[in-house]
PDB file of C-alpha atoms in Angstrom:
ATOM      1  CA  MET A 794       2.397   3.760   3.148  1.00 65.00           C
ATOM      2  CA  ASN A 795       2.533   0.722   0.923  1.00 85.00           C
ATOM      3  CA  THR A 796       5.574   2.066  -0.800  1.00 87.00           C
ATOM      4  CA  VAL A 797       7.479   2.386   2.550  1.00 84.00           C
ATOM      5  CA  LEU A 798       6.481  -1.157   3.416  1.00 87.00           C
ATOM      6  CA  GLU A 799       7.687  -2.422   0.102  1.00 92.00           C
ATOM      7  CA  MET A 800      10.986  -0.544   0.499  1.00 92.00           C
ATOM      8  CA  HIS A 801      11.496  -2.209   3.931  1.00 91.00           C
ATOM      9  CA  LYS A 802      10.781  -5.628   2.399  1.00 94.00           C
ATOM     10  CA  ALA A 803      13.360  -4.927  -0.389  1.00 96.00           C
ATOM     11  CA  VAL A 804      16.064  -4.035   2.172  1.00 96.00           C
ATOM     12  CA  ASP A 805      15.218  -7.219   4.080  1.00 96.00           C
ATOM     13  CA  ARG A 806      15.598  -9.307   0.922  1.00 97.00           C
ATOM     14  CA  LEU A 807      18.899  -7.516   0.028  1.00 97.00           C
ATOM     15  CA  ASN A 808      20.217  -8.024   3.521  1.00 97.00           C
ATOM     16  CA  LEU A 809      19.889 -11.820   3.032  1.00 98.00           C
ATOM     17  CA  THR A 810      22.526 -11.633   0.258  1.00 97.00           C
ATOM     18  CA  LEU A 811      25.055  -9.240   1.932  1.00 97.00           C
ATOM     19  CA  PRO A 812      26.901 -11.491   4.410  1.00 97.00           C
ATOM     20  CA  ALA A 813      27.955 -13.827   1.725  1.00 97.00           C
ATOM     21  CA  ARG A 814      29.689 -10.923  -0.029  1.00 97.00           C
ATOM     22  CA  ASP A 815      31.248  -9.582   3.140  1.00 97.00           C
ATOM     23  CA  TYR A 816      29.062  -6.397   3.075  1.00 97.00           C
ATOM     24  CA  PRO A 817      27.450  -4.980   6.232  1.00 97.00           C
ATOM     25  CA  LEU A 818      23.680  -5.165   6.698  1.00 97.00           C
ATOM     26  CA  LEU A 819      21.646  -2.172   5.643  1.00 96.00           C
ATOM     27  CA  THR A 820      19.026  -0.299   7.738  1.00 92.00           C
ATOM     28  CA  MET A 821      16.350   2.068   6.450  1.00 89.00           C
ATOM     29  CA  ARG A 822      14.118   4.650   8.143  1.00 84.00           C
ATOM     30  CA  ALA A 823      11.260   6.541   6.349  1.00 83.00           C
ATOM     31  CA  GLY A 824       8.786   9.087   7.646  1.00 78.00           C
ATOM     32  CA  LEU A 825       5.404   9.925   6.125  1.00 80.00           C
ATOM     33  CA  CYS A 826       3.340  13.024   6.593  1.00 84.00           C
ATOM     34  CA  THR A 827       0.724  14.520   4.335  1.00 87.00           C
ATOM     35  CA  GLY A 828       0.209  18.213   3.893  1.00 91.00           C
ATOM     36  CA  LYS A 829       1.152  21.197   1.878  1.00 93.00           C
ATOM     37  CA  VAL A 830       4.760  21.814   0.860  1.00 92.00           C
ATOM     38  CA  ILE A 831       6.631  23.973  -1.520  1.00 93.00           C
ATOM     39  CA  VAL A 832       8.853  22.319  -4.086  1.00 93.00           C
ATOM     40  CA  GLY A 833      11.301  23.728  -6.578  1.00 93.00           C
ATOM     41  CA  ASP A 834      14.888  24.651  -7.318  1.00 90.00           C
ATOM     42  CA  ALA A 835      16.553  26.414  -4.344  1.00 84.00           C
ATOM     43  CA  GLY A 836      19.982  27.982  -4.130  1.00 83.00           C
ATOM     44  CA  SER A 837      22.282  30.140  -6.223  1.00 85.00           C
ATOM     45  CA  ASN A 838      23.818  29.935  -9.681  1.00 84.00           C
ATOM     46  CA  GLU A 839      26.810  28.057  -8.185  1.00 87.00           C
ATOM     47  CA  PHE A 840      24.840  25.559  -6.212  1.00 87.00           C
ATOM     48  CA  HIS A 841      21.198  24.680  -6.418  1.00 85.00           C
ATOM     49  CA  ASP A 842      19.063  21.647  -5.590  1.00 90.00           C
ATOM     50  CA  TYR A 843      15.550  20.585  -6.290  1.00 91.00           C
ATOM     51  CA  THR A 844      13.923  20.253  -2.810  1.00 90.00           C
ATOM     52  CA  ALA A 845      10.752  20.400  -0.743  1.00 90.00           C
ATOM     53  CA  VAL A 846      10.210  22.543   2.307  1.00 90.00           C
ATOM     54  CA  GLY A 847       7.388  23.038   4.749  1.00 93.00           C
ATOM     55  CA  ASP A 848       6.061  21.815   8.039  1.00 93.00           C
ATOM     56  CA  SER A 849       4.982  18.424   6.497  1.00 90.00           C
ATOM     57  CA  VAL A 850       8.562  17.773   5.321  1.00 89.00           C
ATOM     58  CA  ASN A 851       9.951  18.605   8.754  1.00 89.00           C
ATOM     59  CA  THR A 852       7.405  16.400  10.473  1.00 89.00           C
ATOM     60  CA  ALA A 853       8.160  13.390   8.143  1.00 84.00           C
ATOM     61  CA  ALA A 854      11.923  13.902   8.770  1.00 83.00           C
ATOM     62  CA  ARG A 855      11.344  13.745  12.440  1.00 84.00           C
ATOM     63  CA  VAL A 856       9.076  10.713  12.303  1.00 79.00           C
ATOM     64  CA  GLY A 857      11.637   8.947  10.034  1.00 69.00           C
ATOM     65  CA  ASN A 858      14.387   9.511  12.584  1.00 68.00           C
ATOM     66  CA  ARG A 859      12.580   7.971  15.615  1.00 59.00           C
ATOM     67  CA  GLN A 860      14.356   4.926  16.995  1.00 52.00           C
TER      68      GLN A 860
END
């Protein structure tokens, strides 16, 4: 939880510098959920990615997308 709060603070600090450079303000969302997940390389020889899957990942994604 502290990491997410620190990330939000970092975005807030960065946003203070953006208008002077004509950049748009940034927003950030993060979702946290604890539980068991499966992590590893997924995909084929042509395309693969290191990823995490499981109910906890899906729940965190939904929590992070709340407005």
